[in-house]
Structure formats: C-alpha cells, structure tokens
Amino acid sequence: QVSPGLRTPRLPVWLCSIPGRHGVLFGTDSRLLSHWKAERVFHLYFYSGQQEQTQTAHLRIDTHSHYWEDAPSEDPCSPGKRCPALEMAIRTKWAGATVSWNGTDPFF
C-alpha cells in the first residue's frame, strides 16, 4: 500500500535522469501543483549529489520571458553553443521559459 503522501505530493518534485546522471528538481511552493497562475515566475532547486555540485542550485523560472528574446551574445542556448541539459529538461514542462541560475555556473 502506497502512502497518500507519496501518491499526491505536497510539494512539486521531479526525479531527473539527465545524460545518465540522476538528480532531484523540486520546488517549495505547493501552489505549483494546483494553481496555474503560480507558474508565472517561481523558484526551483536542483540537487544531484555529484562531486562537482557543492550546494543545491537555486533556479528562477520565468515562463513569460523567453530565452530567445535576450541579446544573442547573452543567450547560452544560441546556435553553436550548448544549452545546459537541465534547462532543456525544464523546458519540456514550461516551453520557452527563461532559466536564471542566480550566480551559479550552469552545469549538467
């Protein structure tokens, strides 16, 4: 028997397998599970437990500001440059969202 807390989480949690590496992407705002308006600007955290990650990454997601609207020199996902796989995974749920790494060097 699965606990109701595991069937319906109180906070948004995603288990990620990005290029064969595992991590947890989670939010601390329970409104992300039930209120679409909470998906405008919100924060997610990512932790992989990998040796190169010394602390949890704090990401700011903006679903109404698109990464391709920035100046081409500032776009890490422009042609010829590689976009972090974690950002690409986030955009599978929120297409076109801008992901800010809040001073952390993008990884994954």
GROMACS .gro file of N, CA and C in nm:
model
  324
    1GLN      N    1   0.085  -0.118   0.000
    1GLN     CA    2   0.000   0.000   0.000
    1GLN      C    3   0.090   0.125   0.000
    2VAL      N    4   0.066   0.213  -0.094
    2VAL     CA    5   0.142   0.337  -0.104
    2VAL      C    6   0.074   0.444  -0.021
    3SER      N    7   0.154   0.515   0.056
    3SER     CA    8   0.104   0.623   0.140
    3SER      C    9   0.042   0.733   0.054
    4PRO      N   10  -0.069   0.795   0.098
    4PRO     CA   11  -0.129   0.905   0.021
    4PRO      C   12  -0.031   1.020  -0.004
    5GLY      N   13   0.063   1.042   0.089
    5GLY     CA   14   0.162   1.148   0.071
    5GLY      C   15   0.257   1.121  -0.045
    6LEU      N   16   0.276   0.994  -0.080
    6LEU     CA   17   0.360   0.960  -0.194
    6LEU      C   18   0.282   0.963  -0.325
    7ARG      N   19   0.154   0.933  -0.319
    7ARG     CA   20   0.072   0.938  -0.440
    7ARG      C   21   0.043   1.081  -0.482
    8THR      N   22   0.019   1.168  -0.386
    8THR     CA   23  -0.010   1.308  -0.412
    8THR      C   24   0.084   1.393  -0.328
    9PRO      N   25   0.198   1.430  -0.385
    9PRO     CA   26   0.296   1.507  -0.306
    9PRO      C   27   0.242   1.645  -0.269
   10ARG      N   28   0.290   1.696  -0.157
   10ARG     CA   29   0.250   1.829  -0.112
   10ARG      C   30   0.333   1.939  -0.177
   11LEU      N   31   0.450   1.902  -0.225
   11LEU     CA   32   0.538   1.995  -0.295
   11LEU      C   33   0.579   1.934  -0.428
   12PRO      N   34   0.604   2.016  -0.530
   12PRO     CA   35   0.642   1.961  -0.659
   12PRO      C   36   0.783   1.902  -0.655
   13VAL      N   37   0.795   1.777  -0.700
   13VAL     CA   38   0.923   1.707  -0.701
   13VAL      C   39   0.932   1.628  -0.831
   14TRP      N   40   1.048   1.640  -0.898
   14TRP     CA   41   1.073   1.562  -1.019
   14TRP      C   42   1.207   1.491  -1.002
   15LEU      N   43   1.209   1.363  -1.030
   15LEU     CA   44   1.334   1.289  -1.035
   15LEU      C   45   1.384   1.298  -1.178
   16CYS      N   46   1.508   1.337  -1.195
   16CYS     CA   47   1.563   1.361  -1.329
   16CYS      C   48   1.677   1.265  -1.358
   17SER      N   49   1.679   1.217  -1.479
   17SER     CA   50   1.794   1.143  -1.530
   17SER      C   51   1.839   1.217  -1.654
   18ILE      N   52   1.941   1.297  -1.637
   18ILE     CA   53   1.989   1.382  -1.745
   18ILE      C   54   2.127   1.334  -1.783
   19PRO      N   55   2.146   1.301  -1.912
   19PRO     CA   56   2.261   1.229  -1.965
   19PRO      C   57   2.315   1.121  -1.871
   20GLY      N   58   2.225   1.035  -1.820
   20GLY     CA   59   2.266   0.922  -1.738
   20GLY      C   60   2.300   0.956  -1.594
   21ARG      N   61   2.280   1.081  -1.554
   21ARG     CA   62   2.307   1.123  -1.417
   21ARG      C   63   2.175   1.156  -1.352
   22HIS      N   64   2.163   1.122  -1.227
   22HIS     CA   65   2.037   1.140  -1.157
   22HIS      C   66   2.041   1.260  -1.063
   23GLY      N   67   1.925   1.322  -1.046
   23GLY     CA   68   1.914   1.436  -0.956
   23GLY      C   69   1.768   1.460  -0.922
   24VAL      N   70   1.747   1.553  -0.831
   24VAL     CA   71   1.613   1.588  -0.786
   24VAL      C   72   1.591   1.737  -0.813
   25LEU      N   73   1.484   1.767  -0.884
   25LEU     CA   74   1.441   1.904  -0.911
   25LEU      C   75   1.315   1.924  -0.828
   26PHE      N   76   1.315   2.025  -0.743
   26PHE     CA   77   1.199   2.042  -0.654
   26PHE      C   78   1.170   2.188  -0.629
   27GLY      N   79   1.048   2.214  -0.586
   27GLY     CA   80   1.004   2.348  -0.552
   27GLY      C   81   0.953   2.349  -0.410
   28THR      N   82   0.948   2.467  -0.350
   28THR     CA   83   0.898   2.479  -0.212
   28THR      C   84   0.762   2.547  -0.207
   29ASP      N   85   0.704   2.574  -0.323
   29ASP     CA   86   0.574   2.640  -0.331
   29ASP      C   87   0.470   2.537  -0.375
   30SER      N   88   0.384   2.498  -0.284
   30SER     CA   89   0.283   2.396  -0.314
   30SER      C   90   0.181   2.444  -0.417
   31ARG      N   91   0.172   2.576  -0.440
   31ARG     CA   92   0.077   2.628  -0.539
   31ARG      C   93   0.112   2.583  -0.681
   32LEU      N   94   0.236   2.544  -0.705
   32LEU     CA   95   0.275   2.495  -0.839
   32LEU      C   96   0.198   2.369  -0.877
   33LEU      N   97   0.146   2.298  -0.779
   33LEU     CA   98   0.071   2.175  -0.805
   33LEU      C   99  -0.075   2.201  -0.840
   34SER      N  100  -0.127   2.315  -0.801
   34SER     CA  101  -0.271   2.334  -0.817
   34SER      C  102  -0.315   2.466  -0.880
   35HIS      N  103  -0.229   2.565  -0.886
   35HIS     CA  104  -0.268   2.696  -0.938
   35HIS      C  105  -0.180   2.733  -1.056
   36TRP      N  106  -0.238   2.737  -1.175
   36TRP     CA  107  -0.160   2.767  -1.293
   36TRP      C  108  -0.100   2.907  -1.288
   37LYS      N  109  -0.161   2.999  -1.215
   37LYS     CA  110  -0.108   3.135  -1.206
   37LYS      C  111   0.026   3.139  -1.131
   38ALA      N  112   0.052   3.039  -1.049
   38ALA     CA  113   0.179   3.032  -0.975
   38ALA      C  114   0.294   2.999  -1.069
   39GLU      N  115   0.263   2.956  -1.191
   39GLU     CA  116   0.367   2.918  -1.286
   39GLU      C  117   0.420   3.037  -1.367
   40ARG      N  118   0.391   3.157  -1.327
   40ARG     CA  119   0.441   3.276  -1.398
   40ARG      C  120   0.590   3.295  -1.372
   41VAL      N  121   0.626   3.318  -1.248
   41VAL     CA  122   0.765   3.328  -1.202
   41VAL      C  123   0.774   3.248  -1.073
   42PHE      N  124   0.867   3.155  -1.067
   42PHE     CA  125   0.879   3.071  -0.948
   42PHE      C  126   1.022   3.020  -0.936
   43HIS      N  127   1.050   2.957  -0.825
   43HIS     CA  128   1.184   2.908  -0.797
   43HIS      C  129   1.183   2.756  -0.787
   44LEU      N  130   1.287   2.696  -0.842
   44LEU     CA  131   1.309   2.552  -0.830
   44LEU      C  132   1.451   2.531  -0.779
   45TYR      N  133   1.473   2.418  -0.721
   45TYR     CA  134   1.604   2.382  -0.669
   45TYR      C  135   1.644   2.249  -0.730
   46PHE      N  136   1.774   2.234  -0.754
   46PHE     CA  137   1.823   2.109  -0.813
   46PHE      C  138   1.941   2.059  -0.733
   47TYR      N  139   1.937   1.931  -0.701
   47TYR     CA  140   2.049   1.869  -0.632
   47TYR      C  141   2.074   1.732  -0.693
   48SER      N  142   2.201   1.706  -0.725
   48SER     CA  143   2.236   1.578  -0.788
   48SER      C  144   2.323   1.490  -0.700
   49GLY      N  145   2.388   1.549  -0.601
   49GLY     CA  146   2.478   1.471  -0.518
   49GLY      C  147   2.609   1.440  -0.585
   50GLN      N  148   2.630   1.494  -0.705
   50GLN     CA  149   2.755   1.471  -0.778
   50GLN      C  150   2.868   1.548  -0.710
   51GLN      N  151   2.987   1.500  -0.727
   51GLN     CA  152   3.104   1.559  -0.662
   51GLN      C  153   3.124   1.705  -0.700
   52GLU      N  154   3.095   1.741  -0.826
   52GLU     CA  155   3.116   1.880  -0.869
   52GLU      C  156   3.010   1.976  -0.817
   53GLN      N  157   2.901   1.925  -0.763
   53GLN     CA  158   2.796   2.011  -0.708
   53GLN      C  159   2.812   2.020  -0.558
   54THR      N  160   2.856   2.135  -0.510
   54THR     CA  161   2.882   2.151  -0.367
   54THR      C  162   2.761   2.202  -0.290
   55GLN      N  163   2.664   2.261  -0.361
   55GLN     CA  164   2.542   2.308  -0.295
   55GLN      C  165   2.424   2.299  -0.391
   56THR      N  166   2.306   2.304  -0.337
   56THR     CA  167   2.185   2.297  -0.418
   56THR      C  168   2.176   2.419  -0.508
   57ALA      N  169   2.148   2.395  -0.637
   57ALA     CA  170   2.133   2.506  -0.733
   57ALA      C  171   1.995   2.568  -0.716
   58HIS      N  172   1.991   2.700  -0.706
   58HIS     CA  173   1.867   2.775  -0.692
   58HIS      C  174   1.837   2.838  -0.827
   59LEU      N  175   1.729   2.792  -0.891
   59LEU     CA  176   1.693   2.839  -1.024
   59LEU      C  177   1.568   2.926  -1.019
   60ARG      N  178   1.567   3.032  -1.096
   60ARG     CA  179   1.447   3.116  -1.109
   60ARG      C  180   1.390   3.091  -1.249
   61ILE      N  181   1.265   3.050  -1.254
   61ILE     CA  182   1.199   3.018  -1.380
   61ILE      C  183   1.097   3.126  -1.410
   62ASP      N  184   1.105   3.182  -1.530
   62ASP     CA  185   1.008   3.282  -1.575
   62ASP      C  186   0.945   3.229  -1.703
   63THR      N  187   0.818   3.195  -1.697
   63THR     CA  188   0.752   3.135  -1.813
   63THR      C  189   0.697   3.236  -1.912
   64HIS      N  190   0.705   3.365  -1.880
   64HIS     CA  191   0.655   3.467  -1.972
   64HIS      C  192   0.766   3.547  -2.037
   65SER      N  193   0.888   3.520  -2.000
   65SER     CA  194   1.004   3.584  -2.061
   65SER      C  195   1.082   3.474  -2.131
   66HIS      N  196   1.103   3.487  -2.260
   66HIS     CA  197   1.162   3.378  -2.338
   66HIS      C  198   1.310   3.400  -2.360
   67TYR      N  199   1.386   3.291  -2.349
   67TYR     CA  200   1.531   3.299  -2.360
   67TYR      C  201   1.578   3.350  -2.496
   68TRP      N  202   1.501   3.329  -2.603
   68TRP     CA  203   1.544   3.374  -2.735
   68TRP      C  204   1.523   3.524  -2.755
   69GLU      N  205   1.454   3.591  -2.662
   69GLU     CA  206   1.433   3.735  -2.673
   69GLU      C  207   1.551   3.815  -2.619
   70ASP      N  208   1.642   3.750  -2.546
   70ASP     CA  209   1.760   3.819  -2.493
   70ASP      C  210   1.855   3.852  -2.607
   71ALA      N  211   1.951   3.935  -2.577
   71ALA     CA  212   2.054   3.966  -2.677
   71ALA      C  213   2.128   3.837  -2.713
   72PRO      N  214   2.158   3.816  -2.841
   72PRO     CA  215   2.224   3.692  -2.882
   72PRO      C  216   2.354   3.664  -2.809
   73SER      N  217   2.427   3.767  -2.770
   73SER     CA  218   2.554   3.745  -2.701
   73SER      C  219   2.532   3.691  -2.559
   74GLU      N  220   2.412   3.712  -2.503
   74GLU     CA  221   2.384   3.666  -2.367
   74GLU      C  222   2.313   3.532  -2.365
   75ASP      N  223   2.272   3.480  -2.479
   75ASP     CA  224   2.194   3.357  -2.485
   75ASP      C  225   2.284   3.234  -2.486
   76PRO      N  226   2.285   3.157  -2.376
   76PRO     CA  227   2.370   3.039  -2.372
   76PRO      C  228   2.319   2.928  -2.463
   77CYS      N  229   2.199   2.940  -2.516
   77CYS     CA  230   2.141   2.836  -2.599
   77CYS      C  231   2.138   2.875  -2.747
   78SER      N  232   2.212   2.979  -2.785
   78SER     CA  233   2.212   3.022  -2.923
   78SER      C  234   2.283   2.917  -3.010
   79PRO      N  235   2.258   2.919  -3.141
   79PRO     CA  236   2.324   2.822  -3.230
   79PRO      C  237   2.475   2.825  -3.212
   80GLY      N  238   2.534   2.709  -3.210
   80GLY     CA  239   2.677   2.698  -3.192
   80GLY      C  240   2.719   2.685  -3.047
   81LYS      N  241   2.628   2.709  -2.955
   81LYS     CA  242   2.657   2.694  -2.812
   81LYS      C  243   2.567   2.585  -2.756
   82ARG      N  244   2.617   2.520  -2.653
   82ARG     CA  245   2.539   2.413  -2.590
   82ARG      C  246   2.455   2.471  -2.478
   83CYS      N  247   2.332   2.429  -2.471
   83CYS     CA  248   2.241   2.469  -2.365
   83CYS      C  249   2.249   2.364  -2.254
   84PRO      N  250   2.255   2.404  -2.127
   84PRO     CA  251   2.259   2.305  -2.020
   84PRO      C  252   2.140   2.210  -2.029
   85ALA      N  253   2.167   2.081  -2.014
   85ALA     CA  254   2.063   1.979  -2.026
   85ALA      C  255   1.952   1.999  -1.924
   86LEU      N  256   1.985   2.052  -1.807
   86LEU     CA  257   1.883   2.076  -1.706
   86LEU      C  258   1.782   2.181  -1.755
   87GLU      N  259   1.831   2.286  -1.821
   87GLU     CA  260   1.740   2.386  -1.877
   87GLU      C  261   1.650   2.323  -1.983
   88MET      N  262   1.706   2.239  -2.066
   88MET     CA  263   1.626   2.172  -2.169
   88MET      C  264   1.520   2.084  -2.105
   89ALA      N  265   1.553   2.017  -1.996
   89ALA     CA  266   1.456   1.933  -1.926
   89ALA      C  267   1.344   2.018  -1.866
   90ILE      N  268   1.378   2.132  -1.809
   90ILE     CA  269   1.277   2.222  -1.752
   90ILE      C  270   1.185   2.272  -1.862
   91ARG      N  271   1.239   2.298  -1.980
   91ARG     CA  272   1.157   2.348  -2.091
   91ARG      C  273   1.068   2.241  -2.152
   92THR      N  274   1.084   2.115  -2.113
   92THR     CA  275   0.988   2.014  -2.159
   92THR      C  276   0.854   2.034  -2.089
   93LYS      N  277   0.855   2.093  -1.971
   93LYS     CA  278   0.730   2.124  -1.900
   93LYS      C  279   0.686   2.267  -1.925
   94TRP      N  280   0.780   2.361  -1.926
   94TRP     CA  281   0.749   2.503  -1.947
   94TRP      C  282   0.824   2.549  -2.072
   95ALA      N  283   0.767   2.525  -2.187
   95ALA     CA  284   0.831   2.555  -2.315
   95ALA      C  285   0.869   2.702  -2.325
   96GLY      N  286   0.993   2.729  -2.364
   96GLY     CA  287   1.038   2.865  -2.386
   96GLY      C  288   1.070   2.944  -2.261
   97ALA      N  289   1.063   2.884  -2.145
   97ALA     CA  290   1.088   2.957  -2.020
   97ALA      C  291   1.233   3.002  -2.010
   98THR      N  292   1.253   3.113  -1.940
   98THR     CA  293   1.386   3.162  -1.910
   98THR      C  294   1.429   3.102  -1.776
   99VAL      N  295   1.549   3.047  -1.773
   99VAL     CA  296   1.602   2.987  -1.651
   99VAL      C  297   1.721   3.070  -1.606
  100SER      N  298   1.712   3.127  -1.486
  100SER     CA  299   1.821   3.203  -1.428
  100SER      C  300   1.888   3.117  -1.322
  101TRP      N  301   2.020   3.107  -1.329
  101TRP     CA  302   2.096   3.022  -1.237
  101TRP      C  303   2.138   3.097  -1.112
  102ASN      N  304   2.100   3.221  -1.097
  102ASN     CA  305   2.128   3.300  -0.976
  102ASN      C  306   2.274   3.296  -0.931
  103GLY      N  307   2.364   3.321  -1.024
  103GLY     CA  308   2.505   3.329  -0.991
  103GLY      C  309   2.580   3.196  -0.992
  104THR      N  310   2.509   3.085  -1.000
  104THR     CA  311   2.573   2.954  -1.007
  104THR      C  312   2.612   2.927  -1.152
  105ASP      N  313   2.729   2.869  -1.173
  105ASP     CA  314   2.767   2.831  -1.309
  105ASP      C  315   2.678   2.716  -1.355
  106PRO      N  316   2.614   2.728  -1.471
  106PRO     CA  317   2.530   2.620  -1.521
  106PRO      C  318   2.609   2.490  -1.537
  107PHE      N  319   2.546   2.382  -1.498
  107PHE     CA  320   2.608   2.251  -1.512
  107PHE      C  321   2.505   2.154  -1.564
  108PHE      N  322   2.543   2.032  -1.580
  108PHE     CA  323   2.458   1.927  -1.635
  108PHE      C  324   2.438   1.955  -1.781
   0.00000   0.00000   0.00000
